[in-house]
Amino acid sequence: MILDKHSKIFVAGHRGMVGSAMVRRLQAEGFSNLALRSKADLDLTRQKAVEEFFQAEQPDVVFVAAARVGGIFANNTYRAEFSYTNLAIQTNVIHAAWQAKVKGLLFFSSSCVYPRACPQPMKEDHLFSGPPEPTNEPYAVAKLAGMSMCRAYRDQYGANFTAVIPTNLYGPNDNYDPQQSHLMAALIRKFHEAKVSGQKQVMLWGSGTPRRELMFVDDAVDAALLVLKNYAGKDPVNVGVGSDLTIREIADVAMQAVGFRGEIAYDSTKPDGAMQKLLDISKLSSLGWKAKTSLEAGAAIAYADFLAKQQ
Ligand code: GFB
């Protein structure tokens, strides 16, 4: 068994949306031996600091949820940062985890690793079969390298390192910055600001026609934990809900959750990004897993989180 109640667990990136959801989940399950460090205490881009941390703490299990992340605009604008920071963090953490002989490591990748022209729904077998979407290529290539590294350490050293590939996530502790945010956080912020200022129209980006598979972050970490505990395969596992909606449909749900009653317009000078990226979740489903949170319920929780952060 990889995890027991005494396991020392390092959640890298525990203040981010995914890492904080993982900490919530582990604590709810009674895991109390968590090794957590803020960015100020441990800069994961510094190899020496990371090695010293692993030598001192000797964690049993590691979740790699630390990353430089953002929505389509941030990915496309801060291309060097998305490349360097992610490559540095994951390289340092994965290598130091192997040196410290951890029992298990789970790396959070992203569905943007699939080729731009990938057949839909995207199966794990489609990985490495074509170039990624250009707006997030540096991020995608870094995440591909992280997955390849997990597989290489497994192949050469027998390390129990696995990657999950989550779809587009949203939920508590999302980043609501207007330029950096992912779709759901951007929708919540824009609709909320329009509602409180009495604005009649909200401007969204692109054409509104691309499709996205949105998943509530607590469901994603639930699936990831199941993979760590029960999955014995070598290849990464897609983590999604199994269905997608157009941006327009997603915007309708967010608008209802926020209570904005005006109109939506689309700024076609802003990019659409990938037109579709629906994950094939057969492998995850075969482990007996199913998403629990509807988009409507998740959007309401996310909006409550946004409001709490305004105070
Ligand atoms: O979540 P998002 O920013 O990134 O969603 P990706 C972008 C889609 O939502 C595009 C549309 O089709 C945008 O045109 N959109 C409409 C908006 N209005 C807005 C808005 O106000 N803000 C934003 N951000 N989008 C992500 C990667 O790509 O895929 C992530 O950026 C991650 O890093 C994720 O890998 C899986 O879905 O295009």
Coordinates of C-alpha atoms in Angstrom, one line a residue, residues 69-296:
V69 CA -0.4 28.2 -14.7
G70 CA -2.9 30.4 -16.3
G71 CA -5.5 30.8 -19.0
I72 CA -5.1 31.2 -22.7
F73 CA -3.8 34.8 -22.5
A74 CA -1.2 34.1 -19.8
N75 CA 0.0 31.0 -21.5
N76 CA 0.5 32.9 -24.8
T77 CA 2.0 36.0 -23.2
Y78 CA 4.4 34.7 -20.5
R79 CA 5.7 31.9 -22.8
A80 CA 9.3 31.9 -21.4
E81 CA 8.0 31.8 -17.8
F82 CA 5.6 29.0 -18.5
S83 CA 8.5 27.1 -20.1
Y84 CA 11.3 27.7 -17.6
T85 CA 9.3 27.7 -14.3
N86 CA 7.5 24.5 -15.1
L87 CA 10.5 22.7 -16.4
A88 CA 12.6 23.7 -13.4
I89 CA 10.0 22.9 -10.7
Q90 CA 9.1 19.5 -12.1
T91 CA 12.7 18.5 -12.9
N92 CA 13.9 19.4 -9.4
V93 CA 11.0 17.8 -7.6
I94 CA 10.9 14.5 -9.6
H95 CA 14.6 14.0 -9.4
A96 CA 14.9 14.8 -5.7
A97 CA 11.9 12.5 -5.0
W98 CA 13.8 9.7 -6.7
Q99 CA 17.0 10.4 -4.8
A100 CA 15.0 10.4 -1.5
K101 CA 13.4 7.0 -2.5
V102 CA 9.8 8.1 -2.1
K103 CA 7.2 5.3 -2.4
G104 CA 5.0 7.1 -4.8
L105 CA 4.8 10.3 -6.9
L106 CA 1.8 11.7 -8.8
F107 CA 2.5 14.4 -11.4
F108 CA -0.3 16.7 -12.5
S109 CA -0.1 17.3 -16.2
S110 CA -2.7 19.0 -18.4
S111 CA -5.0 18.2 -21.3
C112 CA -3.1 20.8 -23.4
V113 CA -0.4 18.1 -23.9
Y114 CA -2.5 16.5 -26.7
P115 CA -1.9 17.5 -30.3
R116 CA -3.9 20.5 -31.6
A117 CA -5.4 18.2 -34.3
C118 CA -6.0 15.3 -32.0
P119 CA -9.0 13.0 -32.8
Q120 CA -11.8 13.5 -30.2
P121 CA -12.2 12.3 -27.5
M122 CA -8.5 12.2 -26.8
K123 CA -7.1 8.9 -25.6
E124 CA -3.8 8.4 -23.7
D125 CA -2.5 6.6 -26.8
H126 CA -2.7 9.9 -28.8
L127 CA 0.1 11.5 -26.7
F128 CA 3.2 12.5 -28.6
S129 CA 1.4 12.1 -31.9
G130 CA 1.5 15.7 -33.1
P131 CA 2.3 19.4 -32.2
P132 CA 0.3 21.0 -29.4
E133 CA -1.9 24.1 -29.8
P134 CA 0.4 27.1 -30.4
T135 CA -1.1 29.4 -27.7
N136 CA 0.1 27.0 -25.0
E137 CA 3.0 25.2 -26.6
P138 CA 5.7 26.1 -23.9
Y139 CA 3.4 24.9 -21.1
A140 CA 2.4 21.8 -23.0
V141 CA 6.0 20.9 -23.9
A142 CA 7.0 21.3 -20.2
K143 CA 4.1 19.1 -19.1
L144 CA 5.0 16.5 -21.8
A145 CA 8.6 16.5 -20.4
G146 CA 7.3 15.9 -16.9
M147 CA 5.2 13.0 -18.0
S148 CA 8.1 11.5 -20.0
M149 CA 10.4 12.0 -16.9
C150 CA 8.0 10.0 -14.7
R151 CA 7.9 7.2 -17.2
A152 CA 11.7 7.2 -17.7
Y153 CA 12.3 7.0 -13.9
R154 CA 9.8 4.2 -13.8
D155 CA 11.4 2.4 -16.7
Q156 CA 15.1 2.8 -15.6
Y157 CA 14.8 2.8 -11.8
G158 CA 11.5 1.1 -11.1
A159 CA 10.2 4.3 -9.4
N160 CA 6.5 4.4 -8.7
F161 CA 5.9 7.7 -10.6
T162 CA 2.6 8.3 -12.4
A163 CA 1.0 11.2 -14.2
V164 CA -2.6 12.3 -14.5
I165 CA -3.9 14.5 -17.3
P166 CA -6.7 16.7 -16.0
T167 CA -9.0 18.6 -18.2
N168 CA -9.8 22.3 -17.7
L169 CA -10.3 22.7 -13.9
Y170 CA -12.0 25.4 -11.8
G171 CA -13.0 25.8 -8.2
P172 CA -11.9 27.3 -4.9
N173 CA -8.6 29.2 -4.9
D174 CA -8.7 29.7 -8.6
N175 CA -6.9 32.8 -9.9
Y176 CA -9.4 35.5 -10.7
D177 CA -6.9 37.9 -12.3
P178 CA -8.6 39.3 -15.5
Q179 CA -5.6 38.6 -17.7
Q180 CA -4.2 35.5 -16.1
S181 CA -7.4 33.5 -15.4
H182 CA -8.8 30.4 -16.9
L183 CA -12.3 30.4 -18.5
M184 CA -14.5 29.8 -15.4
A185 CA -12.7 32.3 -13.2
A186 CA -12.8 34.9 -15.9
L187 CA -16.5 34.4 -16.4
I188 CA -17.2 34.7 -12.7
R189 CA -15.3 37.9 -12.4
K190 CA -16.6 39.5 -15.5
F191 CA -20.3 38.7 -14.7
H192 CA -19.9 39.7 -11.1
E193 CA -18.4 43.1 -12.0
A194 CA -21.0 43.7 -14.6
K195 CA -23.8 42.8 -12.1
V196 CA -22.5 45.1 -9.3
S197 CA -21.8 48.0 -11.6
G198 CA -25.1 47.7 -13.6
Q199 CA -23.3 47.1 -16.9
K200 CA -25.6 45.8 -19.6
Q201 CA -23.1 43.8 -21.6
V202 CA -20.1 41.6 -20.9
M203 CA -17.4 41.0 -23.5
L204 CA -16.0 37.5 -23.7
W205 CA -13.1 36.4 -25.9
G206 CA -13.0 34.5 -29.2
S207 CA -16.1 33.3 -31.1
G208 CA -17.8 31.4 -28.2
T209 CA -17.9 28.2 -30.4
P210 CA -14.9 26.2 -29.0
R211 CA -15.8 23.4 -26.7
R212 CA -14.3 22.9 -23.2
E213 CA -14.6 20.0 -20.7
L214 CA -14.8 21.7 -17.3
M215 CA -14.2 19.8 -14.1
F216 CA -14.6 20.8 -10.5
V217 CA -11.2 20.7 -8.8
D218 CA -12.3 18.6 -5.9
D219 CA -13.5 15.9 -8.3
A220 CA -10.1 16.0 -10.1
V221 CA -8.2 15.4 -6.9
D222 CA -10.6 12.7 -5.9
A223 CA -9.8 10.9 -9.2
A224 CA -6.0 11.6 -8.8
L225 CA -6.0 10.0 -5.4
L226 CA -7.7 7.0 -6.7
V227 CA -5.1 6.7 -9.4
L228 CA -2.3 6.9 -6.9
K229 CA -3.9 4.3 -4.7
N230 CA -5.3 1.8 -7.2
Y231 CA -3.8 2.2 -10.6
A232 CA -1.0 -0.2 -11.5
G233 CA -0.3 0.8 -15.1
K234 CA 2.7 2.6 -16.4
D235 CA 1.0 5.2 -18.7
P236 CA -0.7 8.5 -17.7
V237 CA -4.4 8.5 -16.9
N238 CA -6.9 11.1 -18.3
V239 CA -8.9 12.8 -15.6
G240 CA -12.1 14.4 -16.9
V241 CA -15.9 14.3 -16.7
G242 CA -16.5 12.7 -20.2
S243 CA -18.5 15.5 -21.8
D244 CA -18.0 19.1 -23.0
L245 CA -20.0 22.2 -23.8
T246 CA -19.4 25.3 -26.0
I247 CA -18.0 28.4 -24.4
R248 CA -21.5 30.0 -24.9
E249 CA -23.1 27.2 -23.0
I250 CA -20.6 27.4 -20.2
A251 CA -21.0 31.2 -20.1
D252 CA -24.8 30.6 -19.6
V253 CA -24.2 28.4 -16.6
A254 CA -21.7 30.9 -15.0
M255 CA -24.1 33.8 -15.7
Q256 CA -26.9 32.0 -13.8
A257 CA -24.6 31.2 -10.9
V258 CA -23.6 34.9 -10.6
G259 CA -27.1 36.3 -11.3
F260 CA -26.0 38.6 -14.2
R261 CA -29.0 39.3 -16.5
G262 CA -27.5 41.3 -19.3
E263 CA -26.1 40.3 -22.7
I264 CA -22.9 38.6 -23.8
A265 CA -20.8 39.8 -26.7
Y266 CA -17.7 38.2 -28.2
D267 CA -14.4 39.9 -29.0
S268 CA -13.2 38.1 -32.1
T269 CA -9.7 39.7 -31.9
K270 CA -9.0 37.4 -28.9
P271 CA -8.0 33.8 -29.6
D272 CA -10.2 30.7 -29.5
G273 CA -7.4 28.4 -28.8
A274 CA -8.1 24.7 -29.4
M275 CA -11.6 24.2 -30.9
Q276 CA -12.1 21.0 -28.8
K277 CA -10.2 19.0 -26.2
L278 CA -12.4 16.4 -24.8
L279 CA -10.7 13.6 -22.9
D280 CA -11.5 9.9 -23.3
I281 CA -12.0 8.8 -19.7
S282 CA -12.4 5.1 -20.3
K283 CA -9.3 4.2 -18.3
L284 CA -10.4 6.3 -15.3
S285 CA -13.9 4.9 -15.6
S286 CA -12.6 1.4 -15.6
L287 CA -11.2 2.1 -12.1
G288 CA -14.8 2.7 -11.0
W289 CA -14.6 6.5 -10.9
K290 CA -17.3 9.0 -11.9
A291 CA -17.5 12.8 -11.4
K292 CA -19.8 14.0 -8.6
T293 CA -20.2 17.7 -9.2
S294 CA -22.4 19.2 -11.9
L295 CA -21.2 22.3 -13.7
E296 CA -24.1 24.2 -12.1

